[in-house]
mmCIF file of C-alpha atoms in Angstrom:
data_model
loop_
_atom_site.group_PDB
_atom_site.id
_atom_site.type_symbol
_atom_site.label_atom_id
_atom_site.label_comp_id
_atom_site.label_asym_id
_atom_site.label_seq_id
_atom_site.Cartn_x
_atom_site.Cartn_y
_atom_site.Cartn_z
ATOM 1 C CA MET U 165 16.207 -116.942 23.141
ATOM 2 C CA ALA U 166 17.074 -118.502 19.836
ATOM 3 C CA LEU U 167 15.084 -115.850 17.930
ATOM 4 C CA LEU U 168 16.865 -113.079 19.800
ATOM 5 C CA CYS U 169 20.229 -114.464 18.851
ATOM 6 C CA MET U 170 19.154 -114.723 15.186
ATOM 7 C CA ALA U 171 18.040 -111.085 15.172
ATOM 8 C CA MET U 172 21.347 -109.967 16.655
ATOM 9 C CA ILE U 173 23.216 -111.855 13.963
ATOM 10 C CA LEU U 174 21.185 -110.212 11.133
ATOM 11 C CA VAL U 175 21.655 -106.745 12.570
ATOM 12 C CA SER U 176 25.394 -107.191 12.957
ATOM 13 C CA CYS U 177 25.739 -108.280 9.276
ATOM 14 C CA SER U 178 24.217 -105.077 7.770
ATOM 15 C CA GLY U 179 27.140 -102.610 8.348
ATOM 16 C CA GLU U 180 27.770 -99.312 6.371
ATOM 17 C CA ASP U 181 29.485 -99.344 2.907
ATOM 18 C CA GLY U 182 33.187 -98.539 2.880
ATOM 19 C CA GLU U 183 34.687 -95.410 1.130
ATOM 20 C CA GLN U 184 35.341 -95.472 -2.637
ATOM 21 C CA GLY U 185 38.889 -96.384 -3.482
ATOM 22 C CA LEU U 186 41.358 -94.123 -5.394
ATOM 23 C CA GLN U 187 41.220 -94.055 -9.224
ATOM 24 C CA GLY U 188 43.866 -96.167 -10.823
ATOM 25 C CA GLU U 189 46.576 -94.757 -13.133
ATOM 26 C CA GLN U 190 45.789 -94.536 -16.892
ATOM 27 C CA GLY U 191 47.403 -97.236 -18.923
ATOM 28 C CA ASN U 192 49.855 -96.517 -21.778
ATOM 29 C CA SER U 193 48.382 -96.269 -25.341
ATOM 30 C CA ILE U 194 49.965 -98.628 -27.806
ATOM 31 C CA LYS U 195 50.798 -97.016 -31.215
ATOM 32 C CA GLY U 196 50.654 -99.127 -34.299
ATOM 33 C CA ASP U 197 53.586 -99.444 -36.708
ATOM 34 C CA PRO U 198 53.845 -96.727 -39.471
ATOM 35 C CA GLY U 199 52.203 -97.670 -42.745
ATOM 36 C CA PRO U 200 54.171 -97.975 -46.017
ATOM 37 C CA PRO U 201 54.877 -94.667 -47.890
ATOM 38 C CA GLY U 202 52.488 -93.733 -50.718
ATOM 39 C CA GLU U 203 53.555 -93.793 -54.336
ATOM 40 C CA ASP U 204 55.013 -90.627 -55.873
ATOM 41 C CA GLY U 205 52.639 -88.585 -58.053
ATOM 42 C CA ILE U 206 53.301 -88.220 -61.781
ATOM 43 C CA SER U 207 54.722 -84.852 -62.868
ATOM 44 C CA CYS U 208 52.633 -82.958 -65.403
ATOM 45 C CA TRP U 209 55.488 -83.052 -67.914
ATOM 46 C CA ASP U 210 55.982 -86.826 -67.537
ATOM 47 C CA LEU U 211 53.862 -87.817 -70.513
ATOM 48 C CA ASN U 212 54.600 -91.551 -70.348
ATOM 49 C CA GLY U 213 54.690 -91.739 -66.537
ATOM 50 C CA ASN U 214 58.118 -93.397 -66.347
ATOM 51 C CA GLY U 215 59.489 -90.855 -63.857
ATOM 52 C CA ALA U 216 62.332 -89.840 -66.173
ATOM 53 C CA GLY U 217 62.783 -86.842 -68.427
ATOM 54 C CA ASP U 218 62.574 -87.943 -72.046
ATOM 55 C CA THR U 219 63.558 -85.775 -74.990
ATOM 56 C CA GLU U 220 60.026 -85.373 -76.321
ATOM 57 C CA GLU U 221 58.862 -84.222 -72.861
ATOM 58 C CA ASP U 222 61.023 -81.098 -72.963
ATOM 59 C CA VAL U 223 58.222 -79.292 -74.784
ATOM 60 C CA ASN U 224 59.713 -75.794 -74.596
ATOM 61 C CA ASN U 225 63.233 -77.030 -75.436
ATOM 62 C CA ASP U 226 64.900 -75.257 -72.507
ATOM 63 C CA GLY U 227 66.817 -78.355 -71.334
ATOM 64 C CA ASN U 228 64.715 -78.703 -68.169
ATOM 65 C CA PHE U 229 61.805 -80.907 -67.262
ATOM 66 C CA ASP U 230 59.438 -78.800 -65.186
ATOM 67 C CA ALA U 231 56.019 -77.137 -65.090
ATOM 68 C CA LEU U 232 56.986 -74.828 -67.959
ATOM 69 C CA ASP U 233 56.768 -77.857 -70.241
ATOM 70 C CA CYS U 234 53.101 -78.236 -69.260
ATOM 71 C CA GLN U 235 51.952 -74.966 -70.819
ATOM 72 C CA GLY U 236 50.000 -75.227 -74.055
ATOM 73 C CA LYS U 237 51.164 -73.589 -77.247
ATOM 74 C CA ASP U 238 49.786 -70.199 -78.274
ATOM 75 C CA GLY U 239 46.645 -70.380 -80.367
ATOM 76 C CA ILE U 240 46.337 -68.989 -83.869
ATOM 77 C CA ASN U 241 45.866 -65.233 -83.917
ATOM 78 C CA GLY U 242 42.374 -64.059 -84.857
ATOM 79 C CA GLU U 243 41.785 -61.903 -87.885
ATOM 80 C CA ASP U 244 42.044 -58.150 -87.514
ATOM 81 C CA GLY U 245 38.780 -56.232 -87.465
ATOM 82 C CA ASN U 246 39.928 -54.101 -90.412
ATOM 83 C CA ALA U 247 42.068 -56.287 -92.644
ATOM 84 C CA ASN U 248 42.845 -53.583 -95.197
ATOM 85 C CA VAL U 249 42.050 -49.900 -95.620
ATOM 86 C CA ARG U 250 42.859 -48.055 -98.845
ATOM 87 C CA ARG U 251 42.341 -44.549 -100.139
ATOM 88 C CA PHE U 252 41.742 -43.429 -103.719
ATOM 89 C CA ASN U 253 41.619 -39.900 -105.125
ATOM 90 C CA ILE U 254 39.404 -39.684 -108.228
ATOM 91 C CA SER U 255 39.535 -36.575 -110.400
ATOM 92 C CA LEU U 256 36.213 -34.769 -110.914
ATOM 93 C CA GLU U 257 37.425 -33.012 -114.044
ATOM 94 C CA GLY U 258 34.908 -33.214 -116.903
ATOM 95 C CA TYR U 259 31.876 -34.028 -114.741
ATOM 96 C CA SER U 260 28.728 -31.857 -114.813
ATOM 97 C CA GLY U 261 24.951 -32.270 -114.435
ATOM 98 C CA SER U 262 22.562 -33.204 -111.636
ATOM 99 C CA THR U 263 24.162 -36.645 -111.255
ATOM 100 C CA PHE U 264 27.689 -38.031 -111.657
ATOM 101 C CA ASN U 265 28.340 -41.676 -112.503
ATOM 102 C CA ILE U 266 31.957 -42.281 -111.479
ATOM 103 C CA PRO U 267 33.696 -45.630 -112.148
ATOM 104 C CA PHE U 268 35.534 -47.300 -109.292
ATOM 105 C CA PRO U 269 39.324 -47.551 -109.672
ATOM 106 C CA ASN U 270 40.433 -50.847 -111.210
ATOM 107 C CA GLU U 271 41.935 -51.878 -107.861
ATOM 108 C CA VAL U 272 38.457 -52.043 -106.290
ATOM 109 C CA THR U 273 36.958 -55.463 -107.042
ATOM 110 C CA ALA U 274 33.408 -56.775 -106.804
ATOM 111 C CA GLU U 275 34.456 -58.599 -103.644
ATOM 112 C CA ASP U 276 35.700 -55.315 -102.176
ATOM 113 C CA ILE U 277 32.346 -53.691 -102.914
ATOM 114 C CA GLU U 278 30.548 -56.567 -101.197
ATOM 115 C CA ASN U 279 32.769 -56.805 -98.109
ATOM 116 C CA SER U 280 33.853 -53.211 -97.490
ATOM 117 C CA VAL U 281 32.576 -49.990 -95.992
ATOM 118 C CA PHE U 282 33.056 -46.869 -98.133
ATOM 119 C CA PHE U 283 33.621 -43.286 -97.038
ATOM 120 C CA PHE U 284 33.331 -40.481 -99.609
ATOM 121 C CA TYR U 285 34.699 -36.954 -99.303
ATOM 122 C CA ILE U 286 34.746 -34.084 -101.806
ATOM 123 C CA LEU U 287 38.063 -32.245 -101.940
ATOM 124 C CA LYS U 288 37.782 -28.577 -102.866
ATOM 125 C CA ASP U 289 40.183 -25.718 -102.115
ATOM 126 C CA GLY U 290 41.870 -27.770 -99.381
ATOM 127 C CA GLY U 291 38.587 -28.580 -97.615
ATOM 128 C CA ARG U 292 37.079 -32.045 -97.388
ATOM 129 C CA TYR U 293 33.313 -32.515 -97.291
ATOM 130 C CA LEU U 294 31.620 -35.747 -96.242
ATOM 131 C CA VAL U 295 29.235 -37.380 -98.717
ATOM 132 C CA PRO U 296 26.344 -37.714 -98.102
ATOM 133 C CA GLY U 297 26.183 -34.192 -96.737
ATOM 134 C CA MET U 298 26.179 -30.512 -97.612
ATOM 135 C CA GLY U 299 28.441 -29.647 -100.517
ATOM 136 C CA PRO U 300 30.981 -26.808 -100.677
ATOM 137 C CA GLY U 301 29.185 -23.480 -100.336
ATOM 138 C CA GLY U 302 26.275 -24.966 -98.375
ATOM 139 C CA ASN U 303 23.551 -24.399 -101.006
ATOM 140 C CA PHE U 304 23.277 -27.981 -102.294
ATOM 141 C CA TYR U 305 23.184 -31.460 -100.821
ATOM 142 C CA VAL U 306 25.167 -34.421 -102.169
ATOM 143 C CA ARG U 307 23.936 -38.002 -101.932
ATOM 144 C CA ALA U 308 26.031 -41.061 -102.742
ATOM 145 C CA TYR U 309 25.124 -44.565 -103.906
ATOM 146 C CA TYR U 310 27.382 -47.314 -105.166
ATOM 147 C CA SER U 311 27.188 -50.723 -106.784
ATOM 148 C CA ASN U 312 29.386 -51.274 -109.821
ATOM 149 C CA SER U 313 30.226 -47.555 -109.817
ATOM 150 C CA ILE U 314 29.800 -44.485 -107.612
ATOM 151 C CA PHE U 315 26.636 -42.486 -108.221
ATOM 152 C CA LEU U 316 26.485 -38.899 -106.897
ATOM 153 C CA GLN U 317 23.194 -36.999 -106.870
ATOM 154 C CA PHE U 318 22.830 -33.252 -106.210
ATOM 155 C CA GLN U 319 19.814 -31.513 -104.690
ATOM 156 C CA GLN U 320 19.220 -27.827 -104.119
ATOM 157 C CA VAL U 321 18.624 -26.732 -100.506
ATOM 158 C CA PRO U 322 16.084 -26.208 -98.982
ATOM 159 C CA GLU U 323 13.725 -27.349 -101.774
ATOM 160 C CA PHE U 324 15.706 -30.537 -102.495
ATOM 161 C CA ASN U 325 15.032 -30.186 -106.198
ATOM 162 C CA ALA U 326 17.569 -31.465 -108.697
ATOM 163 C CA TYR U 327 20.650 -29.254 -108.716
ATOM 164 C CA VAL U 328 22.622 -28.976 -111.954
ATOM 165 C CA MET U 329 26.324 -28.957 -111.148
ATOM 166 C CA PRO U 330 28.505 -26.884 -113.514
ATOM 167 C CA GLU U 331 31.767 -28.514 -114.563
ATOM 168 C CA GLY U 332 34.538 -27.839 -112.074
ATOM 169 C CA PHE U 333 32.182 -26.364 -109.458
ATOM 170 C CA LEU U 334 31.789 -29.408 -107.200
ATOM 171 C CA GLY U 335 35.453 -29.804 -106.380
ATOM 172 C CA ASP U 336 38.819 -31.096 -107.464
ATOM 173 C CA GLU U 337 38.624 -34.742 -106.404
ATOM 174 C CA LEU U 338 36.418 -37.357 -104.840
ATOM 175 C CA ILE U 339 38.288 -39.099 -102.006
ATOM 176 C CA VAL U 340 37.215 -42.712 -101.520
ATOM 177 C CA ILE U 341 38.238 -44.678 -98.407
ATOM 178 C CA VAL U 342 37.679 -48.432 -98.739
ATOM 179 C CA ALA U 343 37.690 -50.260 -95.398
ATOM 180 C CA GLU U 344 37.500 -54.041 -95.663
ATOM 181 C CA THR U 345 35.976 -55.880 -92.706
ATOM 182 C CA ASN U 346 35.162 -59.468 -91.757
ATOM 183 C CA LEU U 347 31.398 -59.051 -91.985
ATOM 184 C CA VAL U 348 29.103 -58.867 -94.978
ATOM 185 C CA GLY U 349 26.294 -56.523 -95.943
ATOM 186 C CA LYS U 350 24.461 -54.230 -93.558
ATOM 187 C CA ASN U 351 26.106 -55.699 -90.464
ATOM 188 C CA ASN U 352 29.419 -54.823 -92.051
ATOM 189 C CA GLN U 353 28.727 -51.095 -92.020
ATOM 190 C CA GLU U 354 26.914 -51.052 -88.678
ATOM 191 C CA SER U 355 29.793 -52.845 -86.951
ATOM 192 C CA LEU U 356 32.440 -50.481 -88.295
ATOM 193 C CA MET U 357 30.388 -47.357 -87.604
ATOM 194 C CA SER U 358 29.839 -48.533 -84.016
ATOM 195 C CA GLU U 359 33.575 -49.094 -83.695
ATOM 196 C CA LEU U 360 34.327 -45.569 -84.905
ATOM 197 C CA LYS U 361 31.712 -44.068 -82.600
ATOM 198 C CA ALA U 362 33.106 -45.945 -79.594
ATOM 199 C CA ALA U 363 36.565 -44.593 -80.450
ATOM 200 C CA GLY U 364 35.205 -41.043 -80.578
ATOM 201 C CA VAL U 365 35.818 -40.661 -84.321
ATOM 202 C CA ASP U 366 33.583 -38.128 -86.112
ATOM 203 C CA THR U 367 33.152 -39.468 -89.646
ATOM 204 C CA SER U 368 32.434 -35.970 -90.957
ATOM 205 C CA ASP U 369 36.039 -35.123 -90.040
ATOM 206 C CA TYR U 370 38.154 -36.583 -92.832
ATOM 207 C CA HIS U 371 41.416 -36.199 -90.915
ATOM 208 C CA ALA U 372 40.015 -38.030 -87.863
ATOM 209 C CA VAL U 373 38.907 -40.961 -90.035
ATOM 210 C CA ALA U 374 42.184 -41.048 -91.973
ATOM 211 C CA GLU U 375 44.207 -40.986 -88.764
ATOM 212 C CA TYR U 376 42.127 -43.775 -87.218
ATOM 213 C CA PHE U 377 42.754 -46.011 -90.227
ATOM 214 C CA GLY U 378 46.445 -45.125 -90.377
ATOM 215 C CA LEU U 379 46.182 -43.187 -93.638
ATOM 216 C CA GLU U 380 47.856 -40.086 -92.179
#
């Protein structure tokens, strides 16, 4: 009888679980106090960082202290590609033979000869013929060399034998264009010739060359 009562007690103590209760309300979040404000940045014009406009900080002298005072000064201009171009007309009166040795004008210095590119044209009856190239009439070829003076050499076409030039036959004048550049030697000439080619200038056309260099 006692065991039966004990069993009844154990069975009566193992009842079903109750239902889950309702979810509670969310609590209020607590915000912290605002932090202290950050320090002001330094303006680009404020050279000494004191926050005030000082006389020496008005770089452009416009009476204001602003970003315009932060711009650097213009740099030094570079040198022009052609610093100086000159033209000389040398009379051919009195010259004859298979070669002409023509002195440079006094204005052309040894430094000019070293640092310049030379263009030669024969002027005859209003026409201008590039040297080196075919001479007036088309039956002789003219070559040009220069060092301390200008050396013209004439060759008969098509044999290219020496051609003896009668006095007054070649032309009236030798036109010499002296174009100074910033380079020296072979690179000097190659650079300028490339520049002319890129600009569409035909060096056999005297007027095109003269116009390009501002001589006309």
